[in-house]
Amino acid sequence: VVEEEEVQVTPNRCLSCKKRVGLTGFKCRCGMVFCGIHRYPEQHACAFDFKGMGKQQIAKANPLVK
């Protein structure tokens, strides 16, 4: 299964409400830009896998010792 990554057409506008953000836009880990209201992952239904990233960082920082 191939996932298509969503591309933000207008990087100076919030992806959720289309409000112009200018320099105050917040870039999420999913790669999209949001306004102050929609900057949190819960507010914009973020598809980024935060748990998976955390597990990967922990596994990388703590290698298995034999």
Short mmCIF file of C-alpha atoms in Angstrom, two decimals:
data_model
loop_
_atom_site.label_atom_id
_atom_site.label_comp_id
_atom_site.label_asym_id
_atom_site.label_seq_id
_atom_site.Cartn_x
_atom_site.Cartn_y
_atom_site.Cartn_z
CA VAL A 1 0.00 0.00 0.00
CA VAL A 2 1.47 3.32 -1.07
CA GLU A 3 0.55 6.37 1.00
CA GLU A 4 0.31 9.69 -0.79
CA GLU A 5 1.74 12.52 1.27
CA GLU A 6 -0.48 15.57 1.44
CA VAL A 7 1.16 18.70 0.07
CA GLN A 8 0.14 22.11 1.36
CA VAL A 9 -0.62 24.35 -1.62
CA THR A 10 -0.56 27.66 0.27
CA PRO A 11 2.13 27.63 2.99
CA ASN A 12 1.10 31.08 4.28
CA ARG A 13 -2.41 29.90 5.28
CA CYS A 14 -3.68 27.54 7.96
CA LEU A 15 -4.54 24.14 6.46
CA SER A 16 -7.65 23.81 8.66
CA CYS A 17 -9.34 27.21 8.52
CA LYS A 18 -7.48 28.85 5.60
CA LYS A 19 -6.68 31.86 7.80
CA ARG A 20 -3.60 33.80 6.67
CA VAL A 21 -0.77 33.14 9.15
CA GLY A 22 2.24 34.96 7.71
CA LEU A 23 5.26 34.72 10.03
CA THR A 24 3.20 33.49 12.99
CA GLY A 25 2.33 30.14 11.39
CA PHE A 26 3.16 26.99 13.34
CA LYS A 27 4.71 24.11 11.40
CA CYS A 28 3.55 20.76 12.76
CA ARG A 29 5.59 17.55 12.68
CA CYS A 30 3.24 16.36 9.94
CA GLY A 31 4.82 19.09 7.79
CA MET A 32 1.81 21.39 7.49
CA VAL A 33 1.39 25.01 8.65
CA PHE A 34 -1.40 26.00 11.04
CA CYS A 35 -2.67 29.09 12.86
CA GLY A 36 -2.51 29.51 16.65
CA ILE A 37 -5.89 27.85 17.14
CA HIS A 38 -5.11 24.74 15.08
CA ARG A 39 -1.40 24.35 15.98
CA TYR A 40 -1.93 21.41 18.36
CA PRO A 41 -2.23 17.89 16.87
CA GLU A 42 -5.60 17.34 18.57
CA GLN A 43 -7.03 20.45 16.92
CA HIS A 44 -6.18 19.57 13.32
CA ALA A 45 -6.52 15.75 13.37
CA CYS A 46 -2.81 15.20 12.84
CA ALA A 47 -1.83 11.99 11.06
CA PHE A 48 1.75 11.99 12.41
CA ASP A 49 2.69 8.90 14.45
CA PHE A 50 4.00 10.45 17.68
CA LYS A 51 4.07 7.12 19.57
CA GLY A 52 6.02 5.42 16.81
CA MET A 53 8.54 8.26 16.71
CA GLY A 54 8.95 8.10 20.50
CA LYS A 55 9.51 4.34 20.45
CA GLN A 56 12.05 4.73 17.67
CA GLN A 57 13.96 7.43 19.59
CA ILE A 58 14.01 5.31 22.77
CA ALA A 59 15.21 2.24 20.85
CA LYS A 60 17.96 4.28 19.19
CA ALA A 61 19.09 5.88 22.47
CA ASN A 62 19.10 2.57 24.39
CA PRO A 63 20.79 -0.15 22.32
CA LEU A 64 20.51 -3.77 23.42
CA VAL A 65 23.61 -4.87 25.39
CA LYS A 66 24.66 -8.53 25.28
#
